[in-house]
XYZ file of C-alpha atoms in Angstrom:
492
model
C 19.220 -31.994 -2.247
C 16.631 -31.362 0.697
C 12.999 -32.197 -0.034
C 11.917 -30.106 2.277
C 12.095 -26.110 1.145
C 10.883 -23.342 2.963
C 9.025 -20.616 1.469
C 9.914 -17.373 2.318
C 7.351 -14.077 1.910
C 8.429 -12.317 -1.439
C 8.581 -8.722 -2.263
C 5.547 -8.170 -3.943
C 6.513 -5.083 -5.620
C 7.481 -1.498 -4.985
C 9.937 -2.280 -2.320
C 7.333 -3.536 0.145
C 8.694 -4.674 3.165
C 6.560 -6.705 5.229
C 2.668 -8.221 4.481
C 0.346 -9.625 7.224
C -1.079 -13.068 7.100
C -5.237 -12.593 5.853
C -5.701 -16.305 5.602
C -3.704 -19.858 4.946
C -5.245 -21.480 1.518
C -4.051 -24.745 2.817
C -3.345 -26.423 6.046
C -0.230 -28.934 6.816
C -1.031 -32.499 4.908
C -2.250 -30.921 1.726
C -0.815 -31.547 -1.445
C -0.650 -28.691 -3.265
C 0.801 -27.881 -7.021
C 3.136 -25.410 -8.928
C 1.269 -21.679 -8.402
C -1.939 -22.774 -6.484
C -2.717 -20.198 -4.108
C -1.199 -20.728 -0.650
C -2.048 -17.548 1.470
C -3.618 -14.103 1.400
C -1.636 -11.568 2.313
C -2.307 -7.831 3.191
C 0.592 -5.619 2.404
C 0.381 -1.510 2.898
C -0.963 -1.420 -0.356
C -3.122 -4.813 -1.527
C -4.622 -7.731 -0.322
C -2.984 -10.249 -2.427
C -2.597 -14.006 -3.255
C 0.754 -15.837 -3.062
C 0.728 -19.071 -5.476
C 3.227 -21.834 -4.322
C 6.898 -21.803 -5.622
C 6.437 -25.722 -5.817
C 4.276 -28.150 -6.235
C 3.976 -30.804 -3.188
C 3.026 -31.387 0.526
C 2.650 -28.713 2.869
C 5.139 -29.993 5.742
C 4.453 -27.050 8.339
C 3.258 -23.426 8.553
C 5.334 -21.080 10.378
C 3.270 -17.785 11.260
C -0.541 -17.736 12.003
C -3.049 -15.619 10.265
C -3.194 -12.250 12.225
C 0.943 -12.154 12.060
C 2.878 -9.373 10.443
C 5.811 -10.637 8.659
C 8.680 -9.555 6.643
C 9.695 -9.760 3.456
C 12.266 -13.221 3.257
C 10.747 -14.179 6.275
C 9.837 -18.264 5.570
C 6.279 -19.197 6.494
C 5.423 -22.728 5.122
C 7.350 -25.714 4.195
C 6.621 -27.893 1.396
C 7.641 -31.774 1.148
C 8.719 -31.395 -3.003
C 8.537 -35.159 -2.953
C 5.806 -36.625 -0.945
C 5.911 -39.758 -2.956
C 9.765 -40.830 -2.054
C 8.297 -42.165 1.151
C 9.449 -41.293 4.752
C 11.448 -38.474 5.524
C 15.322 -40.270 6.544
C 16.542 -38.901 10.136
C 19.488 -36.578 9.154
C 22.766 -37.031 10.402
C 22.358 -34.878 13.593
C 20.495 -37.334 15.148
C 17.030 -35.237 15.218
C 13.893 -37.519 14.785
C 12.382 -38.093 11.482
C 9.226 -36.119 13.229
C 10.784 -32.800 13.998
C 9.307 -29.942 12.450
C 11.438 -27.502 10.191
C 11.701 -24.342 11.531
C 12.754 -21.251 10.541
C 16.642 -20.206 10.090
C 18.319 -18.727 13.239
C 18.346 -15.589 11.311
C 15.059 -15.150 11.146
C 14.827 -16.624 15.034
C 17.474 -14.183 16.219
C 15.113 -11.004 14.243
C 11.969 -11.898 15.425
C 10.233 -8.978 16.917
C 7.062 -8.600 19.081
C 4.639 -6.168 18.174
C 2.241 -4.204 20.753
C -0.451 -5.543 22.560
C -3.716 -4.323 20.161
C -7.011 -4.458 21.525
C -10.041 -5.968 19.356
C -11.178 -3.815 16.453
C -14.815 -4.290 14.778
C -14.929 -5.204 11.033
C -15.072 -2.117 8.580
C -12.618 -0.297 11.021
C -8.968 0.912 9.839
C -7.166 -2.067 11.299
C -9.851 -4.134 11.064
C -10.614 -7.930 8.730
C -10.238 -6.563 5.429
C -12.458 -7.141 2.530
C -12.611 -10.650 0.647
C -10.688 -9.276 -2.641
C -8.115 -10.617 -3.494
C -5.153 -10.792 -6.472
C -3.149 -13.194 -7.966
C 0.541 -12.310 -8.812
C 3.502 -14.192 -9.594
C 6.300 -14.742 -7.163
C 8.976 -12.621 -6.728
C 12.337 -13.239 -7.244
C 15.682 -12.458 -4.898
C 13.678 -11.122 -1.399
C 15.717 -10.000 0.914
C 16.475 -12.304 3.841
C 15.039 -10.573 7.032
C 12.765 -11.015 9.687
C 9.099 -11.399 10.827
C 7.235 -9.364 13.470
C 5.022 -11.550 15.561
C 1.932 -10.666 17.297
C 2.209 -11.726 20.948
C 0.721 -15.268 22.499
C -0.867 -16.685 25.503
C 1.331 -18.482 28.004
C 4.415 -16.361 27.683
C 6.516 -18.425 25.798
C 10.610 -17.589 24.801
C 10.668 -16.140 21.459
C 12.831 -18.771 20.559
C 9.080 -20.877 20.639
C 6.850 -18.513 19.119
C 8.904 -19.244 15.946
C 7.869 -22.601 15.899
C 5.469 -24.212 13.122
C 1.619 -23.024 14.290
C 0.570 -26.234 13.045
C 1.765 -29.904 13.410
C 2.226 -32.000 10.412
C 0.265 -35.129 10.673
C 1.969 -38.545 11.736
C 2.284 -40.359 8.671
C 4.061 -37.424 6.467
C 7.293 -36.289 8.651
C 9.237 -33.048 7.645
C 12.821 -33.084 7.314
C 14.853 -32.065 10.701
C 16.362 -28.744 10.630
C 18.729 -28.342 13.366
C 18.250 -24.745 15.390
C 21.086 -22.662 15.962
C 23.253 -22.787 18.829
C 22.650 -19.918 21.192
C 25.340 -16.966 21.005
C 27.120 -17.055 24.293
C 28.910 -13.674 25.589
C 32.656 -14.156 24.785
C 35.398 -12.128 25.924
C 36.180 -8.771 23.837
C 32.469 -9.083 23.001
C 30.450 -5.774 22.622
C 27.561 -5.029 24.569
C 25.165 -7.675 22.555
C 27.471 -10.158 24.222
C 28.804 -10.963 20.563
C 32.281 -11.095 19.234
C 34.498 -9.646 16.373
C 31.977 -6.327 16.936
C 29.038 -8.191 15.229
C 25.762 -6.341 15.985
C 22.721 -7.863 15.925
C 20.187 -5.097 14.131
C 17.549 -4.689 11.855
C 18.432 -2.144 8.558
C 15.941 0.096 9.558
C 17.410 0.411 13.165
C 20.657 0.239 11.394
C 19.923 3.456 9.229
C 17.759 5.124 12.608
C 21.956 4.788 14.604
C 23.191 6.469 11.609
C 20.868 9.062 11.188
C 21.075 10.023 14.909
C 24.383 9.282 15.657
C 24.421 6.477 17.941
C 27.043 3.964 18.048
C 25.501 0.633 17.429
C 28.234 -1.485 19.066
C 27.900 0.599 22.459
C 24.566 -0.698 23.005
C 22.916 -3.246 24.985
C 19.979 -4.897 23.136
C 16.413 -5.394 24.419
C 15.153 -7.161 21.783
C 14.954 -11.219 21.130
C 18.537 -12.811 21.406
C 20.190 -9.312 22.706
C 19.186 -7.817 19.229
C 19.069 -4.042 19.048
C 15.518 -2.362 18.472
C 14.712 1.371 17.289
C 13.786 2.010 21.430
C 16.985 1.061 22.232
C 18.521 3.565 19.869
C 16.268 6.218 20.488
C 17.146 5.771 24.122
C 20.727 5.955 23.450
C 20.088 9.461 21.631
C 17.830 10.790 24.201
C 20.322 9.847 26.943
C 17.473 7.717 28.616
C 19.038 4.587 29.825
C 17.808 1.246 29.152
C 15.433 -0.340 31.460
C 15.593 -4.546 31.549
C 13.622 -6.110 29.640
C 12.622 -10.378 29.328
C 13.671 -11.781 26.191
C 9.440 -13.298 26.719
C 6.722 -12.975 24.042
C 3.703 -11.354 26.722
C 0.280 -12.687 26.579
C -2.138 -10.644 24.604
C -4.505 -8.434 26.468
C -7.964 -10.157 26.489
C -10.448 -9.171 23.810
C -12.935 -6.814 24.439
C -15.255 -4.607 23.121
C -14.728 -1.762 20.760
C -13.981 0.880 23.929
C -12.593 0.248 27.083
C -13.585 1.279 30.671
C -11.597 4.744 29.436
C -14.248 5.097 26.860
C -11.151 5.200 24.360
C -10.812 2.558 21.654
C -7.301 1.984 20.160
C -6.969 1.426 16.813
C -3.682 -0.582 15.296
C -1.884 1.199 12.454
C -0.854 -0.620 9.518
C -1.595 -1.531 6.233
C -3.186 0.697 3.708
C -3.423 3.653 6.449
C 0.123 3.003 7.764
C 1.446 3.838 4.346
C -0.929 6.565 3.816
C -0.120 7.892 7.008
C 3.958 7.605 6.043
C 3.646 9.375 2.685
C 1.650 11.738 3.717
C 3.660 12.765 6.140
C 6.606 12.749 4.403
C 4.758 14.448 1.299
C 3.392 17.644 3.928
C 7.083 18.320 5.366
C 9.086 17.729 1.591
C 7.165 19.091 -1.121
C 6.018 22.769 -0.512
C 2.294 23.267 -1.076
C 0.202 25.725 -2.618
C -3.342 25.308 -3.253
C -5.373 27.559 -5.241
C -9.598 27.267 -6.258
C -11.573 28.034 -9.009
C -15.470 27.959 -9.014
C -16.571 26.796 -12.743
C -19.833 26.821 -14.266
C -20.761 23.190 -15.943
C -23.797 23.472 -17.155
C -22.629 22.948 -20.240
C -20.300 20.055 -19.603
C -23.198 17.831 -17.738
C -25.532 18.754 -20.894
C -22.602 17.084 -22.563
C -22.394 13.991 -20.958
C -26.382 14.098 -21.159
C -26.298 14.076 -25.185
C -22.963 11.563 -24.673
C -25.293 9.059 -23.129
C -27.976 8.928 -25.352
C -25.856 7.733 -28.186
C -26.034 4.317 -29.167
C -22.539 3.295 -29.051
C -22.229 4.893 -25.038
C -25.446 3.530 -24.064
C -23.333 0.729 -21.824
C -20.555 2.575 -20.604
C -20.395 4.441 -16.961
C -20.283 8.165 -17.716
C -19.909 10.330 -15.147
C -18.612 13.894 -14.310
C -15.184 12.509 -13.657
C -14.862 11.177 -17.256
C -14.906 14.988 -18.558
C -12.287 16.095 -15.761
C -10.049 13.719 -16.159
C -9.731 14.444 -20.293
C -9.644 18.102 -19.071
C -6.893 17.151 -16.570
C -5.109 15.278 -20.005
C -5.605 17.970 -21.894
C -3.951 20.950 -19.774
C -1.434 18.889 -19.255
C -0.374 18.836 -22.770
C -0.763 22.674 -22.650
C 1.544 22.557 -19.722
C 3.882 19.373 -19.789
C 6.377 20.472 -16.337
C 2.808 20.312 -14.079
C 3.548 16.068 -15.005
C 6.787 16.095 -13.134
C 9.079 14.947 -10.212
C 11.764 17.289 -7.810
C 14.974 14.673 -7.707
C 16.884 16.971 -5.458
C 19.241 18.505 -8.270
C 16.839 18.153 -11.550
C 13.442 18.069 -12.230
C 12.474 14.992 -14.138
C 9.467 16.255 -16.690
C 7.154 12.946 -17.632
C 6.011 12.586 -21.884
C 3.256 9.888 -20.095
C 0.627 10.457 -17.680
C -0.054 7.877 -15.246
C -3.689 9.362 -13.587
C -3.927 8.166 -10.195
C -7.779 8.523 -8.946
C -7.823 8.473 -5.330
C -10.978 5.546 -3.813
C -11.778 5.095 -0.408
C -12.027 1.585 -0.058
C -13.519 -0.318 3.188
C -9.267 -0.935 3.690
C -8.794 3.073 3.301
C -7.623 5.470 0.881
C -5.983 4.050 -2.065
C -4.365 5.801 -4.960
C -4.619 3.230 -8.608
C -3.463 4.887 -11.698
C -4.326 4.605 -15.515
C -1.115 4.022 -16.999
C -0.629 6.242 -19.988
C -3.882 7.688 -19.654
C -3.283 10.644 -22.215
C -2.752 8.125 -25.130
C -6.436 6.936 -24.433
C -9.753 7.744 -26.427
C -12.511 9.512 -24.260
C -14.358 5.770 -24.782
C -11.142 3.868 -23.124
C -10.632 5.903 -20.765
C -13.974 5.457 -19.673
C -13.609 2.302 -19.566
C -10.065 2.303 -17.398
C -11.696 4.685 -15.426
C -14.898 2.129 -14.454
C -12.226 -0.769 -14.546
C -10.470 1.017 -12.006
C -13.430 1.898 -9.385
C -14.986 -1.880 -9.405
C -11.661 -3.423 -9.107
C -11.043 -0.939 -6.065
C -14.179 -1.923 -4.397
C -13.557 -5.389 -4.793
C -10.473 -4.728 -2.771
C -8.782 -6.707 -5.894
C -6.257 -3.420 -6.616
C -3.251 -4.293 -6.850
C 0.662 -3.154 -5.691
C 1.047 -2.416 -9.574
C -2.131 -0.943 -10.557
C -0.594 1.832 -7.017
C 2.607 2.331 -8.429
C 3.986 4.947 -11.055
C 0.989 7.413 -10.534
C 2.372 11.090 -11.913
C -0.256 13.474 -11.655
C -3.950 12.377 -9.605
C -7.428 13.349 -9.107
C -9.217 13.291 -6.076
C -13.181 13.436 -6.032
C -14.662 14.720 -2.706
C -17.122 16.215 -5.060
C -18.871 12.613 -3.993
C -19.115 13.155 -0.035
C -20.856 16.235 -0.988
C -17.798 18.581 0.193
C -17.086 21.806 -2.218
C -13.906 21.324 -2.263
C -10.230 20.811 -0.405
C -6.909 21.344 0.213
C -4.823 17.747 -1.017
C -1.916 16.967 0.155
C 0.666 15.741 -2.768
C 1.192 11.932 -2.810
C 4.955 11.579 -2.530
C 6.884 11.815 -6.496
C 3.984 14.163 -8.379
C 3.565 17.624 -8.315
C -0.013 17.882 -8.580
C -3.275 16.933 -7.311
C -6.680 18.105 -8.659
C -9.526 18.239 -6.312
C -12.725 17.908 -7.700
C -16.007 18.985 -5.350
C -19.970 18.653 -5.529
C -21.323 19.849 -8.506
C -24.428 22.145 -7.378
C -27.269 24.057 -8.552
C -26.728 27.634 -7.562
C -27.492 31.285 -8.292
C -25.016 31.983 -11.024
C -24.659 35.795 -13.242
C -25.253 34.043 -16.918
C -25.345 36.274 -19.813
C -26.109 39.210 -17.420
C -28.526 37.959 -15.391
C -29.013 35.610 -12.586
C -29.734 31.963 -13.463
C -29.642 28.295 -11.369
C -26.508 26.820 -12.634
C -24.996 23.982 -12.310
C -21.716 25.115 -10.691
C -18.244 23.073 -9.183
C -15.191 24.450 -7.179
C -12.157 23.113 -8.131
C -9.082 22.303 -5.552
C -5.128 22.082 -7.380
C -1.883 21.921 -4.979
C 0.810 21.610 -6.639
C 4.897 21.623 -5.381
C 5.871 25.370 -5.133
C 9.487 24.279 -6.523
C 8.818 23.202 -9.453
C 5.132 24.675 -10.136
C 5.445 28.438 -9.971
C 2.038 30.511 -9.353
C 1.716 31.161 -12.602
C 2.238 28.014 -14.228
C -0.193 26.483 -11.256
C -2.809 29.382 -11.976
C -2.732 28.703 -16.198
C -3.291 24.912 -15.780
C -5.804 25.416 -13.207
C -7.556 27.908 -15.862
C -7.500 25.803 -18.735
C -9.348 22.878 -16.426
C -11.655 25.187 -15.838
C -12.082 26.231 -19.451
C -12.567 22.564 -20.710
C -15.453 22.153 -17.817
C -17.455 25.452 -18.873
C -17.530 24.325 -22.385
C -15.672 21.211 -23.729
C -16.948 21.720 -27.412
C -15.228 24.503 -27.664
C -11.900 23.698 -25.956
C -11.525 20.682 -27.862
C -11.961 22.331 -30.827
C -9.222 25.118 -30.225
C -7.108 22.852 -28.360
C -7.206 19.668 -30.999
């Protein structure tokens, strides 16, 4: 059995498909043990920690930080018996000092990303924050490839797959021998391979299906002939192929923030990659209807004004949000489909409530959710709730705490905007939002007093959430926040 193993990137939950490299934890030579942290990686939805698989000496790293790669993709090796002595020459022939690279699999799949120009700290795209979370490997990734951001010098992209780092002179990795390169054969299809093997991606894979396109008529562009999503779209468009190296480019030269254009491009991916994809695919599924109500909460911040000054709330965060969220609980119970999901032919109504409370972080919008949030006391939900918001600023959220959300709240109330118009995030059926609570001329008891007034914002998915149904549940919110005495009397 090999003491060298390679490490690939595991799915870290939810399906995620690729992460990109924050920082290495440890450099080749280190001796490392069973789940010390190895790397931080950024997926679309957390900056997180990977512990190591085993324990041992770090042989060679495969992908620099900066690089974008997918899930199964290896990207260390580890020497699981350092002590044994050095590492025997295998039966190849390869010197004891060659470095172990990555399968031809994940050679043949590498892809090269765009060219992306330098963007300042704090910006979408940008060094995230310092957060970060521990989680537990996964187990059974899928075995596919790593997207690599392009190097000086122009080197093959059979190179660029080689270790970033070399292992030092004493300590030699086992040999792995590289693949034999795929020669064109007769009766081969256009990727010069035989037997109709085509060399693809699943994504491109499902991309030929969905338009059509033949996979085996093409010619690919990509590294080792492989067929990208260009390539297919070409093929649908009728747009023929132009040649293209099999080269990884140099990057452009950093710069500042905005070019001689005056135009600064801005790389998509991570946290606003995935909002971008949900969103979009939430706007043109799910149709939306938003409607507003304008409450008077006078009464609700006197509330939280007498809730404070009790001795047992004295240390606990309460703020407006607290009382909307119980009144979001609440109407729900009044109105159980409004917690729901469209699965094309049934609607799949939810006895939990997973409250997702939408946070800008400095990484973008993310969406954490109390899990089981209606089974909470006003004090633990309070507590969830402040739980939540620190661990969100931290940048410490993570792909779990994102996942499972069934109904949400989002507060613009906090940018000082009345109100808006939120778009659905993709499974739910509703989203509350919750604006700027103001002082403002208000008709109270027949006659016009400074209030303290909100607007509220709820879209909701016209199939399943009907105008009434959206209207009653929209009400009863309301109701709670003009006097939540009362409605928890008549409603408990």
């Amino acid at each position: 059995m090999s003491r060298i193993k390679e490490f690939n990137l595991p799915d870290l939950g939810e399906g995620l498909t690729e992460g990109e490299i924050l920082a290495w934890l440890v450099k080749v030579g280190d001796v490392i043990e069973l789940n010390q942290p190895i790397v931080e990686v950024e997926t679309a939805k957390a900056a997180v920690e990977i512990p190591a698989k085993w324990a041992g000496q770090v042989q060679a790293i495969f992908h620099p930080e900066g690089t974008t790669v997918e899930v199964g993709t290896p990207i260390i090796a580890i020497d699981t018996d350092p002590g044994a002595g050095p590492i025997e020459e295998s039966t190849t022939g390869a010197p004891a000092s060659a470095l172990p690279t990555p399968s031809a699999a994940s050679l043949a799949a590498v892809e090269v990303a765009p060219t992306e120009g330098a963007v300042e700290p704090g910006l979408i795209g940008g060094p995230a924050p310092g957060g970060r979370t521990a989680v537990l490997v996964g187990y059974g990734p899928r075995t596919t490839a790593a997207k690599r951001r392009p190097r000086k010098g122009g080197l093959p992209a059979q190179a660029s797959a080689a270790p970033v780092q070399a292992a030092p002179a004493p300590v030699a990795p086992a040999p792995v021998t590289p693949a034999a390169p795929v020669s064109p054969a007769p009766g081969a299809n256009g990727n010069g391979r035989a037997g109709g093997l085509v060399l693809a991606k699943p994504p491109v894979r499902k991309l030929a299906k969905d338009l059509g396109v033949d996979l085996a008529t093409l010619t690919g562009s990509g590294p080792l002939g492989s067929i990208t999503r260009e390539d297919v779209q070409r093929a649908a468009s009728g747009t023929p192929a132009a040649a293209e190296p099999l080269t990884v480019t140099a990057p452009a030269t950093a710069a500042a923030s905005f070019g001689a254009d005056r135009e600064q491009r801005i790389p998509v991916k991570g946290v606003r990659k995935l909002t971008a994809e949900n969103m979009s695919r939430s706007a043109f599924t799910a149709p939306h209807v938003t409607e507003f109500l304008t409450v008077d909460v006078t009464r609700a911040m006197k509330a939280l004004d007498r809730l404070r000054e009790r001795r047992e709330w004295r240390d606990v965060r309460v703020s407006p949000l607290l009382l909307v969220a119980k009144a979001v609980l609440l109407a729900v119970k009044r109105h159980p489909m409004v917690n729901s999901t469209w699965a094309g032919d049934e609607i799949v109504v939810k006895d939990y409530v997973n409250l997702g409370i939408a946070a800008a972080t400095e990484r973008g919008l993310i969406v954490p959710n109390i899990k089981d949030a209606g089974r909470l006391s006003l004090r633990d939900l309070a507590d969830a709730m402040t739980d939540l918001v620190q661990t969100a600023k931290a940048g410490k959220t993570s792909p779990a705490d994102m996942s499972g959300g069934t109904l949400t709240i989002t507060n613009v109330g906090v940018f000082g905007v009345d109100t808006g118009t939120p778009i659905l995030p993709p499974g739910e059926s509703a989203i509350l939002a919750f604006g700027a609570v103001r002082d403002m001329p208000w008709v109270h008891k027949g006659k016009v007093k400074p209030r303290q007034v909100t607007t509220l914002g709820l879209s909701f998915d016209h199939r399943i959430i009907d105008g009434e149904l959206g209207s009653k549940f929209l009400r009863d919110i309301g109701d709670f926040l003009a006097d939540p005495e009362a409605a928890l009397l008549a409603w408990t």
